[in-house]
Short mmCIF file of C-alpha atoms and ligand atoms in Angstrom, two decimals:
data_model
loop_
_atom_site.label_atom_id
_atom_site.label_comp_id
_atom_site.label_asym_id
_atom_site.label_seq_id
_atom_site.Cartn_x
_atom_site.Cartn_y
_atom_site.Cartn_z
CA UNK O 195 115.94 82.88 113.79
CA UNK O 196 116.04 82.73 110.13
CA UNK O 197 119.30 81.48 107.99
CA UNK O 198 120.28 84.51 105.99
CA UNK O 199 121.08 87.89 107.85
CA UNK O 200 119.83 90.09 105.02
CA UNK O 201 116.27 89.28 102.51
CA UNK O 202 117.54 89.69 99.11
CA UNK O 203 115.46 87.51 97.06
CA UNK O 204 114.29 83.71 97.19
CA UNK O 205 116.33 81.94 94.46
CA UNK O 206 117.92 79.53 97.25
CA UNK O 207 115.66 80.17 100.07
CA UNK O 208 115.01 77.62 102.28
CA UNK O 209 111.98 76.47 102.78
CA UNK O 210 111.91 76.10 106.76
CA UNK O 211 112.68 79.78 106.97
CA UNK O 212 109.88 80.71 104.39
CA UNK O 213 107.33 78.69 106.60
CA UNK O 214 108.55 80.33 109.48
CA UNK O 215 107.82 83.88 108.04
CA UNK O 216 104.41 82.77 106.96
CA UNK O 217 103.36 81.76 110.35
CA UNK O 218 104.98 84.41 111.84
CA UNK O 219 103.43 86.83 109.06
CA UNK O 220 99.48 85.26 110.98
CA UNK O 221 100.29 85.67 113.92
CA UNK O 222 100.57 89.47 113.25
CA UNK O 223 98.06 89.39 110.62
CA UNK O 224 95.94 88.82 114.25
CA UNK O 225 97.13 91.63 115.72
CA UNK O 226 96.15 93.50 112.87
CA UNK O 227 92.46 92.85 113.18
CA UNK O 228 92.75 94.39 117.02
CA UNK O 229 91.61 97.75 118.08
CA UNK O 230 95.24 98.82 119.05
CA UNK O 231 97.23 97.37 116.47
CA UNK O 232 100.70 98.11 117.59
CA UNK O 233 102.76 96.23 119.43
CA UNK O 234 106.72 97.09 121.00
CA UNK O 235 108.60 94.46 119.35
CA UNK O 236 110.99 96.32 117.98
CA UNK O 237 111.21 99.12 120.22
CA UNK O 238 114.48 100.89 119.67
CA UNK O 239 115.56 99.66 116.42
CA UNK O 240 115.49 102.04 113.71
CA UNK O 241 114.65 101.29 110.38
CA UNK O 242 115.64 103.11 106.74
CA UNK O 243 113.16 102.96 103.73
CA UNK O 244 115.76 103.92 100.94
CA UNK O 245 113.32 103.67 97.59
CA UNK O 246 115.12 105.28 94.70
CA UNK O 247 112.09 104.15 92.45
CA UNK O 248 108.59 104.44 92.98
CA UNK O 249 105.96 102.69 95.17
CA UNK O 250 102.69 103.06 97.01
CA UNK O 251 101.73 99.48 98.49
CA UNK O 252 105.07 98.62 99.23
CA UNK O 253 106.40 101.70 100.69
CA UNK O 254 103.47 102.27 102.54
CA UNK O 255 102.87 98.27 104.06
CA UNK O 256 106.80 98.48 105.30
CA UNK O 257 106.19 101.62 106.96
CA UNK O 258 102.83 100.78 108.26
CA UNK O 259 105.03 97.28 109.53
CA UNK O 260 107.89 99.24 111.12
CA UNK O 261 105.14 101.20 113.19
CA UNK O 262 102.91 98.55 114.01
CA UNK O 263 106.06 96.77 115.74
CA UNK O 264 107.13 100.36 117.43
CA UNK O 265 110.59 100.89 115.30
CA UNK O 266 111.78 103.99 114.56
CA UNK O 267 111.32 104.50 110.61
CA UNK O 268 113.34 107.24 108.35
CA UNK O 269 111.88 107.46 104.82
CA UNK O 270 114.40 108.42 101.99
CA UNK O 271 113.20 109.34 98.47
CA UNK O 272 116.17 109.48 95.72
CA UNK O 273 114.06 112.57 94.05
CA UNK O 274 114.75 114.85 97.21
CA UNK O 275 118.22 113.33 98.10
CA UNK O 276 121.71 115.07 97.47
CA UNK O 277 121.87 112.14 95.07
CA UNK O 278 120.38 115.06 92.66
CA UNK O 279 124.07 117.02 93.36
CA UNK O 280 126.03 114.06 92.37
CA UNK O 281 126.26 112.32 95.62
CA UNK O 282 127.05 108.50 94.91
CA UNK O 283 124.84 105.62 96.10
CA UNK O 284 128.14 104.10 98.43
CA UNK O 285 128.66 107.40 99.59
CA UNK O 286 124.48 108.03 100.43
CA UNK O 287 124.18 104.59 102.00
CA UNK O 288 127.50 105.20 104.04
CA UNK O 289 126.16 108.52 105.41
CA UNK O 290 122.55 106.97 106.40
CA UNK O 291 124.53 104.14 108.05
CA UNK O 292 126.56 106.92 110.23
CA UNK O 293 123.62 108.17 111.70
CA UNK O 294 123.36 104.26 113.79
CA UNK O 295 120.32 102.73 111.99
CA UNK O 296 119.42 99.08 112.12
CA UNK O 297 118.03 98.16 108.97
CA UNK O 298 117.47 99.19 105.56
CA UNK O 299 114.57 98.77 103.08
CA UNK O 300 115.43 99.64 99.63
CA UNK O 301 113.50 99.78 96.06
CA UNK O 302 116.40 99.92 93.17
CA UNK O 303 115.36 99.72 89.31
CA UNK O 304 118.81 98.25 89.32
CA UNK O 305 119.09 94.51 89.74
CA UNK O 306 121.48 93.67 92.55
CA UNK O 307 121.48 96.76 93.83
CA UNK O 308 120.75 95.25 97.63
CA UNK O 309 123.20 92.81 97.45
CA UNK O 310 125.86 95.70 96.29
CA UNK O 311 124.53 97.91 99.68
CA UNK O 312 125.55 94.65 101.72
CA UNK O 313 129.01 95.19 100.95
CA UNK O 314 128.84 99.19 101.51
CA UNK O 315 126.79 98.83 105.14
CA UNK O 316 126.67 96.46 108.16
CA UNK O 317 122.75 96.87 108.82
CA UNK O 318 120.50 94.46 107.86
CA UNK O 319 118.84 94.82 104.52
CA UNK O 320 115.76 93.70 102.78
CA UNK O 321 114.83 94.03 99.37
CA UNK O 322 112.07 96.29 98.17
CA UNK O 323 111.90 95.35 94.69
CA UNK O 324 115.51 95.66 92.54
CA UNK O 325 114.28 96.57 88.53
CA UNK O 326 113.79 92.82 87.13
CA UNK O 327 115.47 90.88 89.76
CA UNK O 328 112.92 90.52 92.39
CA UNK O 329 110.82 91.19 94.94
CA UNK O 330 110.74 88.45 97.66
CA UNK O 331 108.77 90.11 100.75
CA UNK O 332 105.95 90.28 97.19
CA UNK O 333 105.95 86.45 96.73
CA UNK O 334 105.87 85.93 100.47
CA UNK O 335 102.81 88.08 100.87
CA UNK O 336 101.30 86.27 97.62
CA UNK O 337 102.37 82.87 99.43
CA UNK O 338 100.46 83.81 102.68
CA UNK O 339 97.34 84.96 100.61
CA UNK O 340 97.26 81.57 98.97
CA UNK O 341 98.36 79.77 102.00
CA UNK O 342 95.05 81.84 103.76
CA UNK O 343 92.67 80.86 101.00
CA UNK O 344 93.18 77.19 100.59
CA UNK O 345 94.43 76.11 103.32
CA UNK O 346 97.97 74.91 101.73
CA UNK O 347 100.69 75.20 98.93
CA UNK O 348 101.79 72.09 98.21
CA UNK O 349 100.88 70.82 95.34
CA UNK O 350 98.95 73.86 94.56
CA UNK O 351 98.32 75.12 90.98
CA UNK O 352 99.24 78.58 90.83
CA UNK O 353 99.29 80.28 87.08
CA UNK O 354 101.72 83.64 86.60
CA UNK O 355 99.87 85.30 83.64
CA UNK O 356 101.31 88.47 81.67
CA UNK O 357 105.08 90.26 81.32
CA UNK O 358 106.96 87.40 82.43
CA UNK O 359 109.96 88.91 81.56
CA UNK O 360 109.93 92.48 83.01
CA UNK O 361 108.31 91.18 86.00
CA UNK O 362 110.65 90.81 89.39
CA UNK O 363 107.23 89.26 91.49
CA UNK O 364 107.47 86.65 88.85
CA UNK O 365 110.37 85.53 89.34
CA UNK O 366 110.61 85.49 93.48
CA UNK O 367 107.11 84.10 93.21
CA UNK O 368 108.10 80.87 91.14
CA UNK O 369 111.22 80.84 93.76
CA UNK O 370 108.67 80.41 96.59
CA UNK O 371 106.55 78.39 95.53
CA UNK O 372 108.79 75.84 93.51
CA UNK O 373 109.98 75.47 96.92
CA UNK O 374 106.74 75.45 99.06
CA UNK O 375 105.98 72.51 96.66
CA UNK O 376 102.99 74.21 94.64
CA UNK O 377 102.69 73.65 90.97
CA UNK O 378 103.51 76.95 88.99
CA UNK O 379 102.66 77.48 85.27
CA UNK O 380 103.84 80.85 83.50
CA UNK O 381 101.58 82.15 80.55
CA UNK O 382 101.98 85.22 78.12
CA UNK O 383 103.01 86.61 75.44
CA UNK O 384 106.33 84.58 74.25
CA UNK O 385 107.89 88.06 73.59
CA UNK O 386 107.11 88.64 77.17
CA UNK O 387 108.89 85.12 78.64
CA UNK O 388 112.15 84.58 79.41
CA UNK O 389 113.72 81.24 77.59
CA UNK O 390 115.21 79.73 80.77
CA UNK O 391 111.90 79.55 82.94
CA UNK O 392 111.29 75.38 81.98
CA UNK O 393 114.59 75.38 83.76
CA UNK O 394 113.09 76.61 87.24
CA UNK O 395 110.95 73.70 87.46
CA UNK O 396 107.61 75.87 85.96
CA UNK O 397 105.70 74.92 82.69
CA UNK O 398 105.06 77.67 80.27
CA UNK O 399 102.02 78.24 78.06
CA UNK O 400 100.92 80.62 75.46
CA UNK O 401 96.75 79.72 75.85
CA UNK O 402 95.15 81.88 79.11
CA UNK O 403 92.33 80.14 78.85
CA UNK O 404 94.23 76.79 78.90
CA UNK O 405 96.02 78.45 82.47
CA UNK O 406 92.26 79.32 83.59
CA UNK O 407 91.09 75.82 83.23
CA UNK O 408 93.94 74.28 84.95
CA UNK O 409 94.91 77.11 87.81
CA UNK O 410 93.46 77.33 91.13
CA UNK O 411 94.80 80.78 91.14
CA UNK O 412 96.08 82.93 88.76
CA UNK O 413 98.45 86.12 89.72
CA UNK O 414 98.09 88.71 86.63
CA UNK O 415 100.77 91.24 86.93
CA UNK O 416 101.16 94.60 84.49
CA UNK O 417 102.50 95.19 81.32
CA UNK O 418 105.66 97.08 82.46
CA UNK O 419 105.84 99.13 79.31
CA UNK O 420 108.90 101.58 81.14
CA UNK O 421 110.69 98.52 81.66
CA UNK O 422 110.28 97.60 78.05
CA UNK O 423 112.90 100.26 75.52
CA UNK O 424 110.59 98.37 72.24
CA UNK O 425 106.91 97.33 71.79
CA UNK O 426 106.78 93.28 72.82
CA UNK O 427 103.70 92.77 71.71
CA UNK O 428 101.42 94.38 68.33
CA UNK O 429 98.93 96.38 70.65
CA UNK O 430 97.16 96.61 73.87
CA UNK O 431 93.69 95.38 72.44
CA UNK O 432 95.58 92.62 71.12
CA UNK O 433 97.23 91.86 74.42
CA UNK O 434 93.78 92.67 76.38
CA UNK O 435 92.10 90.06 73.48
CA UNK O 436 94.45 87.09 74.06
CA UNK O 437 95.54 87.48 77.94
CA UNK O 438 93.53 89.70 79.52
CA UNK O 439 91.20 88.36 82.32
CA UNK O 440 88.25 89.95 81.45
CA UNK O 441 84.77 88.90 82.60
CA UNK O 442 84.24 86.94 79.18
CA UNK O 443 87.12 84.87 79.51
CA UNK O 444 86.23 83.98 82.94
CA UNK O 445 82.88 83.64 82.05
CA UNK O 446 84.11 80.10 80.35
CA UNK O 447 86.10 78.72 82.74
CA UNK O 448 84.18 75.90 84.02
CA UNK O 449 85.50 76.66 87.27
CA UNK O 450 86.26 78.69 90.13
CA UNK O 451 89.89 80.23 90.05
CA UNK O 452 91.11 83.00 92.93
CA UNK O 453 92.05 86.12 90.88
CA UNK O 454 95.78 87.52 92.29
CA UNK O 455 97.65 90.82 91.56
CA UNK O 456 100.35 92.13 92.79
CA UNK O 457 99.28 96.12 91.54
CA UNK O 458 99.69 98.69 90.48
CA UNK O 459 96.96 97.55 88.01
CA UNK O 460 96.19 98.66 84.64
CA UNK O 461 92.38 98.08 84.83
CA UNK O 462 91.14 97.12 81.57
CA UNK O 463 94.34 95.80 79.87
CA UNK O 464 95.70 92.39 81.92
CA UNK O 465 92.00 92.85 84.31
CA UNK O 466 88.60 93.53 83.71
CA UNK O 467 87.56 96.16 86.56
CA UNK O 468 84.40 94.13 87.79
CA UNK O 469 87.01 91.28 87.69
CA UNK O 470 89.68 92.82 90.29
CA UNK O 471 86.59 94.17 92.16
CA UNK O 472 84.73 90.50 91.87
CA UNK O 473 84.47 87.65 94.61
CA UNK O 474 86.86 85.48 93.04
CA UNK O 475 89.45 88.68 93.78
CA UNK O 476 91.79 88.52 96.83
CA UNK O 477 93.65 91.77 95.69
CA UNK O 478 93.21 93.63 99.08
CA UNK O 479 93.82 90.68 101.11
CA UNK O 480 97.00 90.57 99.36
CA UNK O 481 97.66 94.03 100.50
CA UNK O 482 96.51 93.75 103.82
CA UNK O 483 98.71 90.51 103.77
CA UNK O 484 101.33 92.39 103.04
CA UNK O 485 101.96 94.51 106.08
CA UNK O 486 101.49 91.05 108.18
CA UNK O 487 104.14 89.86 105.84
CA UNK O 488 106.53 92.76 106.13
CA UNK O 489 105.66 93.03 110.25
CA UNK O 490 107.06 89.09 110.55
CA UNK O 491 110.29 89.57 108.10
CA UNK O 492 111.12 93.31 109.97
CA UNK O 493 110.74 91.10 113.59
CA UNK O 494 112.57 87.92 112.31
CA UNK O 495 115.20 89.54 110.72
CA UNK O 496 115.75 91.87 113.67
CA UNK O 497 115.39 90.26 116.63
CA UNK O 498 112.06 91.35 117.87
CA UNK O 499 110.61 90.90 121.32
CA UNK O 500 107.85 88.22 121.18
CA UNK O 501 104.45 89.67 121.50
CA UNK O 502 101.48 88.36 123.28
N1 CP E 688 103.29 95.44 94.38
C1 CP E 688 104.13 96.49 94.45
O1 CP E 688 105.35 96.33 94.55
O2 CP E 688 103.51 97.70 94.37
P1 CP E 688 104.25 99.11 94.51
O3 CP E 688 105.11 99.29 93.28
O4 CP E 688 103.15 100.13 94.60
O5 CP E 688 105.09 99.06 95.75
#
């Protein structure tokens, strides 16, 4: 049903299969809001969550998704693997594979790493996040959110504010939505942004309150300071001064702009607290998007059963 066997970012995605995902992605975002919310879609198929890196909304909204649609889910953490005796990753992935699985979700802090286990496995596998690469099942959660709020994404303004650089949502977010058609703008630090964004088709600024004024939505992700082996930037009240979206800043924005993050946050650096917990927030509808998100790619990718 979709073009690509495996989900390993959207730099080349096509568009159809992105709208199909999103629709799919409401339909089960319906059968989320039901009293039973399970259905047997993929009953019989079992599913490997391989995160060698750390995650809570992400781990936890894929396995929430593989139950919801009845698979059988194995969770694998790197920290408690024979990985720790010297085990290789081939060598792990081949011996998971053994055991007759169907798919695999994995989290790398290596880029490429899921498009290296393609070559070691024959299940299908979806990309969790791989260090500064990206995270594609992110943007397509972000893309529904936006898609649930307004109604549409083309020609929608859409600002990325913060660590550009470090940041894989960033990057399969502008993939997505340069190709839904929206309008995407990239703002932070210019320590913090990559030189060859302009060349993705986005603008870049250095002013947040310029992005504010011209964004209907603005996704503020983290400073990733593990990612980063030197300060970027002078200081965190600095950063917090110039880019943070704190209640003052917003307070001058003649306008109304939807308030996006992908989390984990760092409340009071890149977001006030009564900011991410404000009206103009769509956080947890994010994360609640995001098992919808991960049930449609899981039942696309797989061949699910349709469900009623
Ligand atoms: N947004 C996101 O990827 O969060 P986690 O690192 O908690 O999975």
């Amino acid at each position: 049903m979709l073009t690509h066997r495996h989900l390993l970012g959207l730099e080349g995605y096509p568009r159809e299969d992105l709208e199909t995902i999103i629709s799919t992605a409401f339909n089960f975002r319906e059968i989320l809001d039901r009293p039973i919310k399970k259905v047997p879609s993929l009953q019989g198929k079992t599913i490997v969550n391989l995160f060698f890196e750390n995650s809570t909304r992400t781990r936890i909204s894929f396995e929430l998704a593989q139950k919801r649609l009845s698979a059988d889910t194995v969770n694998f953490s790197a920290s408690t693997s024979s990985l720790k005796k010297g085990e290789s990753f081939k060598d792990t992935a081949q011996n998971i594979e053994a055991m007759k699985i169907d798919a695999v979700v994995m989290r790398h802090p290596d880029p490429g790493a899921p498009g290296l286990l393609t070559r070691y496995i024959d299940a299908i596998v979806i990309n969790a996040g791989d260090g500064t690469h990206e995270h594609p099942t992110q943007a397509i959660l972000d893309m529904m959110s936006l898609k649930e709020k307004f109604g549409y994404l083309e020609g929608l303004k859409v600002g990325i504010l913060g660590d550009i650089s470090h940041s894989r949502v960033a990057l399969s977010n502008i993939y997505g939505l340069i190709t839904m058609g929206a309008e995407v703008q990239v703002c932070g630090p210019p320590t913090l942004i990559p030189p060859f964004l302009e060349e993705l088709g986005v603008q870049v600024t250095y002013d947040a309150d310029g992005l504010l004024d011209w964004a209907d939505a603005v996704n503020v992700l983290r400073i990733q300071m593990e990612r980063m082996g030197v300060g970027l930037f002078p200081s965190i009240r600095e950063y917090r001064s110039r880019f943070g979206i704190t209640v003052e800043r917003l307070s001058r924005i003649k306008k109304e702009v939807v308030i996006m993050h992908p989390g984990p946050m760092n409340r009071g650096t890149e977001i006030d607290s009564v900011v991410a917990d404000g009206d103009q927030a769509i956080i947890l509808d994010q994360v609640l998007n995001g098992v919808a998100s991960r049930m449609a790619i899981l039942f696309l990718l797989l061949g699910g059963q349709p469900v009623n």
